[in-house]
Structure formats: C-alpha cells, structure tokens
Backbone as ProteinMPNN parsed JSONL, in Angstrom:
{"seq_chain_A": "MKKEITCKTRLKKNEISKSVFDREVLLCQKLSKDKKGCGWGKCQDCAVIPLLYKLHKGELIEGEKEVRKLKVGILNK", "coords_chain_A": {"N_chain_A": [[14.034, -25.615, -13.857], [10.896, -23.874, -13.644], [9.607, -21.721, -11.138], [6.357, -20.724, -10.302], [5.498, -17.177, -9.771], [4.017, -15.343, -7.217], [1.747, -13.286, -5.595], [2.485, -13.796, -2.888], [5.045, -14.613, -2.761], [7.95, -14.942, -1.375], [7.152, -13.329, 0.651], [7.811, -10.77, 3.004], [8.889, -8.772, 6.104], [9.907, -5.253, 6.15], [10.98, -4.998, 3.132], [10.777, -2.47, 2.151], [11.947, 0.411, 3.885], [10.999, 1.777, 6.989], [11.154, 4.629, 7.102], [10.847, 5.233, 4.032], [8.471, 3.91, 3.534], [6.941, 5.644, 5.244], [7.21, 8.365, 4.177], [6.231, 7.808, 1.694], [3.416, 7.218, 2.255], [2.583, 9.636, 3.49], [2.724, 11.257, 1.448], [0.683, 10.111, -0.291], [-1.601, 10.748, 1.465], [-1.47, 13.655, 1.466], [-1.882, 14.299, -1.231], [-4.035, 12.931, -1.438], [-5.95, 14.413, -0.126], [-5.589, 17.026, -0.561], [-5.921, 17.015, -3.489], [-7.58, 15.141, -4.041], [-6.546, 12.711, -5.454], [-3.969, 11.567, -7.442], [-1.28, 11.641, -10.033], [-1.659, 9.201, -10.568], [-4.003, 8.082, -10.632], [-7.432, 7.938, -9.143], [-7.859, 7.528, -5.729], [-9.42, 5.694, -4.379], [-9.508, 3.557, -6.316], [-6.95, 2.78, -6.47], [-3.869, 1.095, -5.969], [-1.455, 1.596, -4.59], [-1.243, 2.17, -1.546], [-2.174, -0.536, -0.234], [-0.109, -1.948, -1.822], [2.577, -0.753, -0.48], [2.1, -1.27, 2.114], [2.167, -4.139, 1.903], [4.841, -4.188, 1.298], [6.347, -3.162, 3.187], [5.327, -4.066, 5.811], [4.957, -6.774, 5.233], [2.334, -7.949, 4.974], [-0.167, -9.175, 3.165], [-2.922, -7.603, 1.765], [-5.704, -7.99, 0.453], [-8.405, -8.647, 0.21], [-11.835, -7.055, -0.771], [-13.205, -5.225, 1.049], [-11.189, -5.363, 3.245], [-9.23, -3.896, 1.969], [-10.268, -1.393, 1.522], [-10.925, -0.588, 3.894], [-8.335, -0.273, 5.266], [-7.151, 1.676, 3.289], [-8.596, 3.637, 4.018], [-8.377, 4.118, 6.64], [-5.707, 4.908, 6.64], [-5.508, 7.216, 4.571], [-7.354, 8.994, 5.868], [-5.944, 10.211, 7.876]], "CA_chain_A": [[12.352, -25.708, -13.312], [10.421, -22.4, -13.398], [8.719, -21.502, -10.16], [5.565, -19.456, -10.319], [5.603, -16.354, -9.206], [2.678, -15.087, -6.964], [1.721, -12.056, -4.608], [2.607, -14.206, -1.692], [5.996, -15.047, -3.17], [8.98, -14.382, -0.509], [6.538, -11.988, 1.597], [8.549, -10.574, 4.156], [8.555, -7.589, 6.406], [10.868, -4.46, 5.687], [11.379, -4.739, 1.866], [10.974, -1.24, 2.228], [12.317, 0.869, 5.305], [10.077, 2.644, 7.664], [11.153, 6.231, 6.356], [10.172, 5.301, 2.89], [6.95, 3.751, 3.883], [6.002, 6.808, 5.994], [7.252, 9.375, 3.289], [5.195, 7.611, 0.691], [2.226, 7.399, 2.947], [2.429, 10.922, 4.11], [2.517, 11.893, 0.041], [-0.696, 9.75, -0.607], [-2.117, 11.185, 2.356], [-1.584, 14.964, 0.841], [-2.546, 14.162, -2.4], [-5.767, 12.526, -1.361], [-6.608, 15.385, 0.856], [-5.528, 18.366, -1.679], [-6.274, 16.867, -5.035], [-8.666, 14.015, -4.167], [-5.858, 11.89, -6.04], [-2.619, 11.987, -7.674], [-1.394, 11.39, -11.335], [-1.896, 7.484, -11.119], [-5.458, 7.952, -10.491], [-8.211, 8.201, -7.869], [-7.433, 7.017, -4.48], [-10.447, 4.56, -4.147], [-9.153, 2.535, -7.485], [-5.374, 3.077, -6.211], [-3.137, -0.065, -5.161], [-0.361, 2.133, -3.909], [-1.308, 1.761, -0.043], [-1.794, -1.926, -0.322], [1.552, -2.429, -2.001], [3.294, -0.071, 0.335], [1.845, -1.869, 3.181], [2.823, -5.477, 1.588], [6.323, -4.165, 0.966], [6.979, -2.779, 4.543], [4.87, -4.812, 7.075], [4.899, -8.311, 4.937], [1.119, -8.514, 5.157], [-0.841, -9.358, 2.034], [-4.353, -7.197, 2.051], [-6.453, -8.49, -0.682], [-10.123, -8.519, 0.038], [-12.012, -5.46, -0.982], [-13.386, -4.621, 2.367], [-10.033, -4.926, 4.083], [-8.42, -3.028, 1.446], [-11.315, -0.365, 1.818], [-10.412, -0.42, 5.464], [-6.783, 0.029, 5.035], [-6.914, 3.133, 2.76], [-9.822, 5.095, 4.705], [-7.688, 4.463, 8.07], [-4.516, 5.714, 6.461], [-5.774, 8.661, 4.206], [-8.153, 9.991, 6.776], [-5.166, 10.608, 9.294]], "C_chain_A": [[11.946, -24.49, -13.036], [9.396, -22.46, -12.051], [7.714, -20.184, -10.331], [5.509, -18.578, -9.323], [3.968, -15.9, -8.5], [2.666, -13.782, -6.1], [2.367, -12.44, -3.603], [4.362, -14.61, -1.926], [7.135, -14.227, -2.147], [8.089, -13.268, 0.274], [7.102, -11.787, 2.893], [8.549, -9.055, 4.698], [10.001, -6.71, 5.785], [11.488, -4.518, 4.253], [11.535, -3.46, 1.667], [11.224, -0.526, 3.528], [11.018, 1.629, 5.81], [9.757, 3.999, 6.972], [10.772, 5.901, 4.912], [9.017, 4.984, 2.889], [6.176, 5.157, 4.427], [6.147, 8.25, 5.168], [6.057, 9.141, 2.119], [3.592, 7.626, 1.199], [1.648, 8.944, 2.926], [2.003, 11.553, 2.372], [1.302, 11.55, -0.143], [-1.462, 10.561, 0.229], [-2.428, 12.941, 1.904], [-2.332, 14.927, -0.131], [-3.87, 13.867, -2.486], [-6.134, 13.675, -1.045], [-6.646, 16.802, -0.38], [-6.21, 18.2, -2.87], [-7.392, 15.879, -5.235], [-7.899, 12.821, -5.387], [-4.776, 12.178, -6.657], [-2.545, 11.791, -9.238], [-1.9, 10.163, -11.692], [-3.19, 7.127, -10.998], [-6.378, 8.162, -9.362], [-7.977, 7.201, -6.758], [-8.418, 5.738, -4.199], [-10.176, 3.368, -5.24], [-7.582, 2.248, -7.26], [-4.88, 1.749, -5.573], [-1.933, 0.252, -4.416], [-0.343, 1.617, -2.226], [-1.301, 0.279, 0.291], [-0.193, -2.465, -0.428], [2.547, -1.691, -0.839], [3.332, -0.886, 1.796], [2.14, -3.357, 3.037], [4.28, -5.175, 2.143], [6.953, -3.94, 2.257], [6.233, -3.509, 5.796], [4.785, -6.423, 6.66], [3.832, -8.912, 5.049], [0.534, -8.325, 3.787], [-2.346, -8.726, 2.229], [-5.167, -7.363, 0.687], [-7.915, -8.241, -0.813], [-10.463, -7.152, -0.076], [-12.323, -4.77, 0.313], [-12.116, -4.352, 3.344], [-8.976, -4.123, 3.316], [-8.912, -1.609, 1.774], [-10.961, 0.438, 3.317], [-9.3, 0.398, 5.56], [-6.755, 1.369, 4.462], [-7.801, 4.145, 3.36], [-8.72, 5.305, 6.031], [-6.29, 5.349, 7.79], [-4.672, 7.209, 5.707], [-6.678, 9.271, 4.833], [-7.336, 10.452, 7.991], [-5.147, 12.275, 9.128]], "O_chain_A": [[12.574, -23.888, -12.165], [8.46, -23.258, -12.038], [8.065, -19.01, -10.453], [5.471, -18.929, -8.143], [2.925, -16.082, -9.127], [3.763, -13.244, -5.956], [3.032, -11.529, -3.11], [4.869, -14.961, -0.861], [7.168, -12.997, -2.154], [8.669, -12.192, 0.416], [6.887, -12.573, 3.816], [8.261, -8.149, 3.916], [10.915, -7.244, 5.157], [12.619, -4.037, 4.186], [12.492, -3.157, 0.953], [10.536, -1.006, 4.429], [10.137, 2.014, 5.042], [8.708, 4.415, 6.481], [10.029, 6.836, 4.613], [8.269, 5.714, 2.238], [5.078, 5.576, 4.061], [5.369, 9.173, 5.407], [5.228, 9.967, 1.737], [2.693, 8.05, 0.473], [0.57, 9.327, 2.472], [1.002, 12.252, 2.215], [0.523, 12.501, -0.209], [-2.193, 11.279, -0.453], [-3.563, 13.399, 2.033], [-3.445, 15.451, -0.075], [-4.696, 14.313, -3.282], [-6.869, 14.14, -1.917], [-7.644, 17.34, -0.861], [-6.991, 19.044, -3.307], [-8.028, 15.751, -6.282], [-8.635, 12.152, -6.112], [-4.45, 13.342, -6.421], [-3.624, 11.761, -9.829], [-2.454, 9.919, -12.763], [-3.556, 5.974, -11.223], [-5.794, 8.735, -8.442], [-7.925, 6.007, -7.051], [-7.869, 4.745, -3.722], [-10.644, 2.257, -4.993], [-7.06, 1.406, -7.991], [-5.533, 1.324, -4.621], [-1.383, -0.582, -3.697], [0.471, 0.803, -1.789], [-0.447, -0.135, 1.074], [0.571, -3.044, 0.344], [3.374, -2.47, -0.366], [4.352, -1.086, 2.455], [2.386, -3.918, 4.105], [4.8, -5.71, 3.122], [8.041, -4.469, 2.482], [6.825, -3.382, 6.868], [4.585, -7.273, 7.528], [3.824, -10.132, 5.206], [0.77, -7.244, 3.247], [-3.061, -9.435, 2.938], [-4.981, -6.454, -0.122], [-8.482, -7.725, -1.776], [-9.766, -6.218, 0.319], [-11.689, -3.76, 0.619], [-12.019, -3.363, 4.071], [-7.965, -3.713, 3.886], [-8.151, -0.75, 2.221], [-10.81, 1.619, 3.631], [-9.315, 1.584, 5.887], [-6.31, 2.257, 5.188], [-7.686, 5.356, 3.17], [-8.302, 6.412, 6.372], [-5.878, 6.25, 8.521], [-4.09, 8.207, 6.133], [-6.94, 10.356, 4.313], [-7.866, 10.982, 8.967], [-4.638, 12.976, 10.002]]}, "name": "protein", "num_of_chains": 1, "seq": "MKKEITCKTRLKKNEISKSVFDREVLLCQKLSKDKKGCGWGKCQDCAVIPLLYKLHKGELIEGEKEVRKLKVGILNK"}
C-alpha cells in the first residue's frame, strides 16, 4: 500500500541543524544583498528560505503573504 507524500509528511523540527540553517540563511542574505539573487534565480521567486525554515523549524509556510513576510524578515537583516 502506497502512502501519498505531501509537503506535511513527517513534518518535524531539526531535520537540518541550526548551524546548517544559519549558514544557508547567511548565504542567502549575502547573495541577496550583493547580487540581488543567486544562481538559482531571483530572491522574490525563490523557495530556499521557506524550505530551510520547514526543515529546521518544522513549520510549513505556504501562503503568499506569509512566505513574503518570512523572506523579507530574513533577507533584510
């Protein structure tokens, strides 16, 4: 019997460590500030921050307004 995989499947904290989360967020902040994006695309279209947040905090951020608020809060530090 196959189970359907969703973005909430086994959602839990600390799938990635705090040090990995912090390092990747710092990289996003630096590239956003210096280059207005990275090789993956433009920051406003990128899903890296919400994915990192999901994997470290165990919280799924999906709504357009919530994602924008999260990215602005993190990238403008």
